[in-house]
Amino acid sequence: MADPRKFKIPIGPQHPALKEPESFSVALKGEKIKGLDIRLGYNHRGIEKACEGKTFIQDVYLLERICGICSHSHSTCFVQAVEEIAGLAVPRRALYIRTLVAELERVHSHYLWLGVAGHEIGFDTLLMYTWRDREAIMDVLALLTGNRVNYGINCLGGVRRDIDATQIKEVIKAIDELEERTKYYIEVATQEVTIIERLSGVGILSHEDALRLGAVGPTGRASGVNRDVRRDDAYAAYAELKFDVITDDHCDVYGRTLVRVKELLQSFSIIRQVLKNLPDGPIAVRAPRKIPAGEAFNRYEAPRGEDVHYVKANGTEFPERVKVRAPTLANIRSVKQMLKDRYLADMPIVIAAIDPCFSCTDRLISVKHDNKEKEVMEWQALRSYSIDWYSKRGVDFTELNKKLEEKFKHK
Amino acid sequence: MDTENILQQKLISKFNDLDDKIRIPRARRIFAEVTQEKFFEVFDFLVKELGFSHLCTITGLDEGEFLSFIYHLSAENGVVVNLKISVPKRKPIIKTVTPYFPGAESYEREVMDLLGAVVDSLPPGPRYPLPDSWPRGEFPLRKDWKPKTGA
């Protein structure tokens, strides 16, 4: 007979504690998790099959839409594989621009994670701070690529847009500010007792388990797994850049937090090096429509870890096979281990700590007035409208913002 | 390409029949094809003796009469061995590699659902990634499978 003190509760596929559809069947004894079955696939859209029916060029844009956060990761991983099959020599300037966008993407993704992690432990101030900072990066990405998400910077053989001196200045201005703030977040993460107490010893993944279960990215590195595709299997411009692979041996959510905030500083350093050493020359070579028969396997260090694409070409303009393995699939098995014998209340932050992927969208809204023509509001207008709307109702952050700016100036 | 060539030599001296089955298309990439009988010997050698400690993923391919599976194994130095086996489509049985890599479960369930592979000795568990109501015998990544249009 089943133990009456044990019972199973379903969490998901749709659940307020989850940011994306996935399903957990949790076996509980009291408040402790005794067993966990994970069911995934709710976001399966048949993209690999769809790729076979589209041309290589169309697939660059389709694959970029696998994810709304690490979109550049997927498109770069794919174009690198195709370029390898086609034997294209991508110009160095293009490789540097790809690297620049890649690191800006990592910065916005890690900021996003830090905010979500703050939210999951009831520290919403951190969410507000980091997501405000993330806006600066989104603006820079929009400036460089034309888009806040799904940048569309890659093409087969290089990149679609060049960058100029004015843009470089803007990027540096944003980075200067954000680097200071990131140092402050590192202070917060390493000194704020609430964070340390809440995250330490939660979601433990031993070094051995991380290796055994194939954990990748910050999830693995926070359990002392010293792996980073940027260094181990260098692509784009990484072989020419200096950076440290951040590891940590806390093996818990606290460690995963430290790895990500410290990685932000590495990304800022990489961005500075890219901008300083940006080579002159063309930004793309012409790619053939038909890709010669062949196969390639490519890896890419996405913000969440190793992303892999396998591409097989058959001599036509349509791929024979495109296979994608995103980092979350490699990390999800570790969650089971992290939650074993832990409290149910730890589940949201432990799941969030592997940084599973969810989507965000561009913001441009179409406003319909009752008796007027339709009006399109762009991002800047929308932002001023919002500030104005709140200040009319007595909510005004101008003074506070000034104080904050002063604080960071003196740091 | 020294590291890659040394690895190639090690593989060939241990498994003579791999002689003409190994390709090194570029630095840090090795493609090898093995027979179904030899697969586990080679896999075991790569994992235990040559330090390929991470399974990136498993790719399944529909190659007409055969289904092929590529096991992408990586080592700490960034070298990836793409180890390929082919099995007849009418009897597409492969053996689980979860005793080596428990995390391979997702990858094996994926080739079961999408290509109709039969994974021997894989313990029962929830399917991935297709819905529970997905019809039996429909494998979307097979070349003869076409999406049905309309409702």
XYZ file of C-alpha atoms in Angstrom:
562
model
C 0.000 0.000 0.000
C 1.217 3.467 -0.791
C 2.643 5.465 2.113
C -0.151 7.863 3.123
C 2.432 10.435 4.218
C 3.809 10.626 0.667
C 1.952 12.279 -2.150
C 2.545 13.490 -5.670
C 1.788 16.964 -6.927
C 1.945 18.116 -10.518
C 3.706 21.418 -11.221
C 3.228 22.595 -14.788
C 3.066 22.558 -17.744
C 1.476 25.908 -16.903
C 2.201 27.102 -13.395
C 2.685 30.510 -11.765
C 6.115 29.460 -10.457
C 7.412 28.563 -13.913
C 8.474 30.983 -16.599
C 7.971 28.565 -19.483
C 6.013 25.383 -20.099
C 7.562 22.300 -18.544
C 6.030 19.735 -16.270
C 7.283 18.355 -12.988
C 5.653 15.556 -11.093
C 6.950 15.976 -7.566
C 6.781 13.179 -4.991
C 6.678 14.758 -1.534
C 7.065 13.484 1.967
C 6.117 16.396 4.156
C 7.865 19.399 2.645
C 10.733 17.386 1.199
C 11.096 16.283 -2.390
C 11.572 12.530 -2.621
C 11.214 12.044 -6.339
C 10.896 14.145 -9.455
C 9.767 13.308 -12.972
C 10.396 15.945 -15.607
C 8.365 16.132 -18.800
C 9.568 18.520 -21.496
C 8.633 19.170 -25.094
C 5.781 21.671 -24.691
C 7.751 24.182 -26.723
C 8.635 21.733 -29.491
C 7.877 23.533 -32.735
C 9.423 21.173 -35.285
C 12.130 23.663 -36.249
C 14.642 20.974 -37.275
C 12.135 19.483 -39.723
C 11.140 22.949 -40.947
C 14.816 23.729 -41.691
C 14.918 20.903 -44.238
C 12.144 22.563 -46.225
C 13.777 25.993 -46.294
C 16.976 27.278 -47.855
C 20.189 27.780 -45.905
C 19.616 31.541 -46.035
C 16.060 31.269 -44.669
C 17.283 28.916 -41.962
C 19.636 31.569 -40.568
C 16.553 33.621 -39.657
C 14.433 30.661 -38.592
C 17.113 29.308 -36.257
C 17.686 32.752 -34.782
C 14.087 32.489 -33.558
C 14.634 29.323 -31.549
C 15.144 31.618 -28.609
C 14.313 35.228 -27.860
C 17.299 35.698 -25.564
C 20.241 33.793 -26.985
C 19.133 34.243 -30.583
C 22.598 35.303 -31.753
C 24.005 32.101 -30.245
C 21.865 29.896 -32.458
C 22.326 31.886 -35.629
C 26.113 32.083 -35.149
C 26.391 28.382 -34.341
C 24.490 27.569 -37.545
C 26.304 29.965 -39.899
C 29.681 28.777 -38.588
C 28.747 25.184 -39.438
C 27.543 26.111 -42.935
C 30.596 28.310 -43.572
C 32.810 25.377 -42.604
C 31.057 23.073 -45.100
C 31.195 25.704 -47.860
C 34.836 26.525 -47.075
C 34.141 30.250 -46.679
C 36.861 32.465 -45.235
C 34.870 34.926 -43.126
C 36.604 38.358 -42.890
C 38.173 39.149 -39.517
C 36.136 42.315 -39.085
C 32.964 40.212 -39.353
C 34.279 37.769 -36.757
C 34.928 40.671 -34.380
C 31.453 42.127 -34.901
C 29.902 38.695 -34.238
C 31.929 38.477 -31.035
C 30.809 41.959 -29.980
C 27.126 41.090 -30.409
C 27.729 37.734 -28.696
C 29.137 39.367 -25.565
C 26.467 42.086 -25.479
C 23.952 39.242 -25.642
C 25.656 37.476 -22.737
C 25.543 40.696 -20.705
C 21.818 41.257 -21.278
C 21.097 37.591 -20.628
C 23.052 37.493 -17.349
C 21.402 40.732 -16.192
C 18.056 39.212 -17.017
C 18.966 36.125 -15.001
C 20.155 38.150 -12.031
C 16.811 39.961 -12.023
C 14.805 36.733 -12.219
C 16.897 35.183 -9.457
C 16.286 38.264 -7.302
C 12.571 38.013 -7.984
C 12.437 34.298 -7.121
C 13.893 34.957 -3.673
C 11.713 37.998 -3.011
C 14.476 40.526 -3.651
C 12.617 42.519 -6.274
C 14.807 45.591 -5.855
C 17.535 43.620 -7.575
C 15.125 42.778 -10.388
C 14.321 46.474 -10.869
C 17.993 47.496 -10.816
C 19.315 44.849 -13.160
C 16.474 45.073 -15.644
C 16.937 48.825 -15.816
C 20.619 48.234 -16.587
C 19.678 45.618 -19.135
C 17.789 48.334 -21.010
C 21.084 50.102 -21.699
C 22.388 46.943 -23.392
C 19.169 46.435 -25.330
C 19.478 50.008 -26.592
C 23.069 49.384 -27.657
C 22.027 46.205 -29.468
C 19.261 48.117 -31.226
C 21.765 50.804 -32.204
C 24.215 48.281 -33.658
C 21.868 45.810 -35.275
C 18.535 47.589 -35.617
C 16.807 45.172 -33.245
C 16.527 44.698 -29.498
C 16.086 40.946 -29.928
C 16.639 38.608 -32.904
C 19.356 40.968 -34.096
C 19.709 39.537 -37.616
C 23.350 40.580 -37.717
C 24.656 37.299 -39.173
C 24.600 36.232 -42.773
C 26.340 33.314 -44.422
C 29.872 34.574 -44.989
C 29.918 37.425 -42.476
C 27.663 40.082 -40.975
C 25.024 42.336 -42.491
C 25.936 45.653 -40.859
C 29.187 47.434 -40.247
C 29.786 49.580 -37.173
C 31.201 53.105 -37.121
C 33.115 55.323 -34.701
C 29.983 56.992 -33.301
C 28.461 53.633 -32.462
C 31.676 52.480 -30.827
C 31.566 55.586 -28.589
C 27.989 54.789 -27.567
C 28.875 51.197 -26.715
C 31.840 52.295 -24.601
C 29.712 54.877 -22.801
C 27.173 52.215 -21.869
C 29.839 49.701 -20.864
C 31.642 52.234 -18.629
C 28.474 52.833 -16.673
C 27.406 49.219 -16.471
C 30.790 47.991 -15.384
C 30.604 50.232 -12.312
C 27.133 48.985 -11.506
C 28.173 45.370 -11.975
C 30.955 45.886 -9.440
C 28.257 47.105 -7.082
C 26.180 43.964 -7.734
C 29.209 41.822 -6.992
C 29.485 43.692 -3.687
C 25.800 43.035 -3.042
C 26.098 39.362 -3.973
C 29.137 38.783 -1.791
C 28.162 40.917 1.224
C 24.380 41.025 1.449
C 23.483 38.485 4.115
C 19.964 37.829 2.767
C 21.323 36.702 -0.599
C 24.114 34.611 0.857
C 21.826 32.895 3.387
C 19.031 32.261 0.916
C 21.193 30.860 -1.883
C 23.948 28.992 -0.047
C 23.492 25.252 0.210
C 20.446 25.398 -2.055
C 20.297 23.331 -5.253
C 23.541 21.473 -4.634
C 25.200 19.829 -7.628
C 28.501 18.205 -6.717
C 31.448 18.421 -9.095
C 31.145 14.690 -9.857
C 27.411 14.941 -10.549
C 27.918 17.960 -12.803
C 30.423 15.982 -14.890
C 28.311 12.800 -14.861
C 25.129 14.605 -15.881
C 26.859 16.724 -18.513
C 26.040 20.126 -16.995
C 27.167 23.011 -19.195
C 27.784 26.758 -18.901
C 27.550 28.614 -15.587
C 25.636 25.636 -14.098
C 28.658 23.404 -14.654
C 31.284 26.071 -13.940
C 29.729 26.803 -10.527
C 30.415 23.136 -9.695
C 34.040 23.517 -10.673
C 33.672 22.204 -14.245
C 36.327 24.214 -16.032
C 34.791 24.209 -19.508
C 34.076 27.085 -21.840
C 33.736 26.617 -25.591
C 35.093 30.142 -26.162
C 38.465 28.961 -24.825
C 38.402 25.189 -25.456
C 37.037 25.214 -29.016
C 37.604 28.860 -29.961
C 35.445 30.386 -32.705
C 34.816 33.916 -34.058
C 37.519 36.203 -32.569
C 37.947 34.476 -29.195
C 41.337 32.937 -29.987
C 42.733 36.491 -30.267
C 41.175 37.816 -27.051
C 42.187 37.555 -23.427
C 39.613 36.482 -20.839
C 39.299 34.256 -17.797
C 36.941 31.311 -17.529
C 35.141 31.872 -14.240
C 34.663 28.810 -12.079
C 33.489 28.408 -8.524
C 33.378 25.546 -6.070
C 30.288 26.420 -4.031
C 28.306 23.914 -6.141
C 25.010 25.656 -5.243
C 22.757 28.492 -6.417
C 25.041 30.979 -4.672
C 27.968 29.717 -6.759
C 25.904 30.001 -9.931
C 25.170 33.631 -9.004
C 28.839 34.443 -8.423
C 29.889 32.839 -11.718
C 27.372 34.901 -13.675
C 28.134 38.266 -12.073
C 31.857 37.714 -12.492
C 31.334 36.641 -16.096
C 29.767 40.043 -16.713
C 33.100 41.720 -15.962
C 34.863 39.337 -18.363
C 32.325 40.203 -21.055
C 32.944 43.938 -20.569
C 36.660 43.306 -20.956
C 36.088 41.266 -24.137
C 33.868 44.022 -25.556
C 36.579 46.630 -24.902
C 39.226 44.459 -26.573
C 36.979 43.883 -29.600
C 36.328 47.603 -30.021
C 39.975 48.500 -29.523
C 41.341 45.923 -31.974
C 38.532 45.948 -34.546
C 40.284 45.058 -37.815
C 39.622 47.020 -41.008
C 38.299 45.408 -44.134
C 35.137 43.902 -45.598
C 32.370 42.552 -43.390
C 31.287 39.626 -45.546
C 32.210 37.344 -48.390
C 29.681 36.144 -50.918
C 28.175 32.786 -50.008
C 26.845 30.391 -52.659
C 23.126 29.587 -52.599
C 23.876 25.900 -53.065
C 26.080 24.493 -50.330
C 28.382 21.623 -51.381
C 27.707 18.198 -49.867
C 29.333 17.787 -46.468
C 28.767 17.916 -42.760
C 29.949 20.010 -39.823
C 29.510 20.013 -36.096
C 29.716 23.368 -34.359
C 29.782 24.449 -30.737
C 29.147 27.877 -29.233
C 29.277 29.158 -25.651
C 25.806 30.643 -25.240
C 24.982 32.572 -22.036
C 23.441 29.353 -20.650
C 26.261 27.088 -21.799
C 27.345 24.961 -24.712
C 25.006 25.209 -27.699
C 25.595 22.690 -30.493
C 24.483 22.508 -34.102
C 25.100 19.700 -36.575
C 24.504 20.535 -40.222
C 24.550 18.172 -43.193
C 24.427 19.558 -46.735
C 23.611 17.589 -49.890
C 24.762 19.968 -52.611
C 21.444 21.805 -52.962
C 20.245 25.044 -51.376
C 18.274 23.030 -48.793
C 20.021 21.336 -45.879
C 19.732 17.562 -45.570
C 19.653 17.776 -41.781
C 19.976 20.428 -39.084
C 20.282 19.266 -35.500
C 20.229 21.632 -32.532
C 20.928 20.946 -28.886
C 20.395 23.993 -26.712
C 22.134 24.253 -23.327
C 18.987 23.882 -21.213
C 18.454 20.315 -22.452
C 21.945 19.461 -21.228
C 21.244 21.035 -17.834
C 17.702 19.911 -17.095
C 18.793 16.461 -15.835
C 20.905 18.167 -13.201
C 17.801 19.820 -11.740
C 16.556 16.415 -10.605
C 19.779 15.911 -8.697
C 19.709 19.457 -7.249
C 16.211 19.014 -5.825
C 16.629 15.575 -4.303
C 15.711 15.676 -0.584
C 15.343 19.445 -0.736
C 12.379 21.567 0.259
C 9.590 22.215 -2.208
C 9.966 25.947 -1.491
C 13.437 25.869 -3.078
C 12.094 24.607 -6.371
C 11.497 27.951 -8.151
C 14.969 29.352 -7.453
C 16.723 26.042 -8.179
C 14.990 25.756 -11.548
C 15.681 29.425 -12.273
C 19.334 28.936 -11.327
C 20.091 26.877 -14.441
C 18.618 29.868 -16.317
C 16.130 28.006 -18.477
C 15.322 29.994 -21.564
C 12.217 32.130 -22.136
C 11.347 34.722 -24.684
C 11.026 38.467 -24.700
C 9.744 40.694 -27.426
C 10.404 43.946 -29.150
C 8.412 46.902 -27.940
C 6.730 49.117 -30.459
C 3.092 49.681 -29.915
C 0.280 50.785 -32.080
C -2.019 53.171 -30.189
C -5.628 53.548 -31.241
C -7.395 56.708 -30.099
C -11.188 56.688 -30.170
C -11.693 59.471 -32.684
C -8.232 59.813 -34.141
C -5.958 58.220 -36.664
C -3.821 55.289 -35.557
C -0.551 56.445 -34.005
C 2.646 54.404 -33.767
C 4.729 55.000 -30.665
C 8.389 54.101 -30.799
C 10.383 52.970 -27.803
C 11.778 56.405 -26.834
C 8.333 58.031 -26.977
C 6.876 55.175 -24.984
C 9.537 55.586 -22.323
C 8.966 59.355 -21.956
C 5.198 58.791 -21.930
C 5.560 56.344 -19.071
C 7.822 58.654 -17.022
C 5.398 61.508 -17.615
C 2.346 59.370 -16.733
C 3.837 58.361 -13.391
C 5.145 61.817 -12.448
C 1.652 63.284 -13.045
C 0.430 60.844 -10.422
C 3.109 61.807 -7.942
C 5.543 58.971 -8.678
C 8.775 60.659 -9.630
C 12.160 58.997 -9.703
C 14.113 61.978 -11.077
C 15.703 62.888 -7.742
C 16.423 59.254 -6.902
C 18.022 58.678 -10.295
C 20.216 61.759 -9.814
C 21.314 60.436 -6.417
C 22.107 57.039 -7.871
C 24.103 58.566 -10.689
C 26.065 60.618 -8.145
C 26.726 57.493 -6.120
C 28.133 55.626 -9.104
C 30.186 58.658 -10.170
C 32.027 58.670 -6.839
C 32.722 54.959 -6.796
C 46.605 19.022 -36.227
C 49.041 16.936 -34.178
C 46.606 16.096 -31.413
C 44.009 14.946 -33.925
C 46.487 12.791 -35.852
C 47.760 11.172 -32.672
C 44.176 10.346 -31.692
C 43.561 8.908 -35.136
C 46.640 6.688 -34.830
C 45.594 5.514 -31.378
C 42.157 4.579 -32.668
C 43.530 2.764 -35.719
C 46.153 0.815 -33.804
C 43.478 -0.382 -31.378
C 40.795 -0.985 -34.036
C 42.349 -1.984 -37.371
C 39.119 -1.817 -39.326
C 38.797 1.931 -38.604
C 41.740 2.505 -40.947
C 39.795 4.195 -43.761
C 36.836 5.285 -41.629
C 38.330 8.343 -39.932
C 38.295 11.903 -41.290
C 39.842 15.050 -39.834
C 38.163 17.923 -41.723
C 39.667 20.652 -39.536
C 41.405 21.283 -36.240
C 39.558 19.744 -33.250
C 37.141 17.712 -35.392
C 37.286 13.978 -36.039
C 34.566 12.047 -37.851
C 34.601 8.264 -37.527
C 32.240 5.520 -38.654
C 31.991 2.236 -36.792
C 29.982 -0.938 -37.227
C 27.201 -1.761 -34.811
C 29.244 -4.674 -33.395
C 32.311 -2.555 -32.677
C 30.443 0.531 -31.433
C 30.635 -0.059 -27.694
C 34.285 -1.091 -27.767
C 35.236 2.120 -29.573
C 32.889 4.243 -27.423
C 34.298 2.731 -24.233
C 37.873 3.326 -25.427
C 37.143 6.964 -26.266
C 35.441 7.664 -22.938
C 37.666 5.700 -20.583
C 41.075 5.767 -22.259
C 41.156 8.875 -24.431
C 39.402 11.322 -22.099
C 36.242 12.079 -24.049
C 34.320 12.905 -20.914
C 31.392 14.902 -22.291
C 28.622 13.789 -24.633
C 27.480 16.945 -26.456
C 24.436 15.260 -27.974
C 23.257 12.476 -30.284
C 22.200 13.351 -33.833
C 19.842 10.997 -35.657
C 19.763 10.846 -39.455
C 17.429 9.158 -41.922
C 19.680 7.793 -44.670
C 17.225 5.775 -46.755
C 17.648 2.085 -45.899
C 19.464 3.017 -42.723
C 19.046 5.185 -39.674
C 22.327 6.665 -38.535
C 23.284 8.056 -35.159
C 26.198 10.344 -34.466
C 27.508 10.516 -30.905
C 29.299 13.831 -30.491
C 31.916 13.320 -27.780
C 34.202 16.094 -26.601
C 37.405 16.173 -24.578
C 38.812 18.882 -22.302
C 41.158 20.117 -25.036
C 38.233 21.004 -27.295
C 38.567 18.032 -29.668
C 35.234 16.525 -30.732
C 34.888 12.982 -32.055
C 31.736 12.456 -34.092
C 31.203 8.711 -33.849
C 28.653 7.408 -36.314
C 26.797 4.104 -36.492
C 24.169 3.003 -38.980
C 21.429 0.456 -38.316
C 18.836 -0.982 -40.726
C 15.656 1.114 -40.742
C 13.433 -1.954 -40.449
C 15.214 -2.921 -37.205
C 16.612 0.344 -35.812
C 17.959 -0.909 -32.496
C 20.730 0.888 -30.620
C 21.859 0.324 -27.057
C 21.599 3.031 -24.425
C 24.743 4.964 -23.449
C 23.173 6.164 -20.179
C 25.503 3.938 -18.068
C 28.293 6.223 -19.348
C 26.330 9.473 -19.521
C 23.045 9.584 -17.529
C 22.330 12.933 -19.201
C 22.077 11.106 -22.567
C 18.547 10.054 -21.622
C 17.008 13.160 -23.223
C 19.010 12.680 -26.410
C 18.001 9.022 -26.684
C 14.333 9.763 -26.067
C 14.544 12.402 -28.767
C 15.771 9.954 -31.449
C 13.091 7.495 -30.301
C 10.309 10.036 -30.775
C 11.517 11.825 -33.888
C 13.174 9.010 -35.862
C 11.692 5.830 -34.431
C 14.900 4.447 -32.953
C 14.543 1.604 -30.471
C 16.894 2.174 -27.553
C 17.720 -1.093 -25.868
C 18.062 -1.148 -22.037
C 16.862 2.442 -21.549
C 14.675 2.449 -18.426
C 11.053 3.548 -18.931
C 10.325 7.246 -18.500
C 8.307 10.112 -19.943
C 8.648 10.586 -23.689
C 10.418 13.570 -25.242
C 9.635 15.821 -27.073
C 6.320 14.816 -28.702
C 2.949 14.950 -26.903
C 1.538 11.843 -25.225
C -1.290 11.796 -27.755
C 1.077 11.635 -30.759
C 0.065 8.702 -33.041
C 2.185 5.535 -32.947
C 4.473 4.921 -35.888
C 4.690 8.573 -36.952
C 8.286 9.767 -36.888
C 8.538 13.391 -38.068
C 12.262 13.489 -38.830
C 12.060 10.569 -41.252
C 12.360 11.810 -44.817
C 9.085 10.214 -45.963
C 7.104 11.927 -43.182
C 5.215 15.019 -44.292
C 3.225 17.283 -42.002
C -0.503 16.950 -42.514
C -2.137 20.146 -43.663
C -5.448 21.446 -42.345
C -7.191 20.542 -39.110
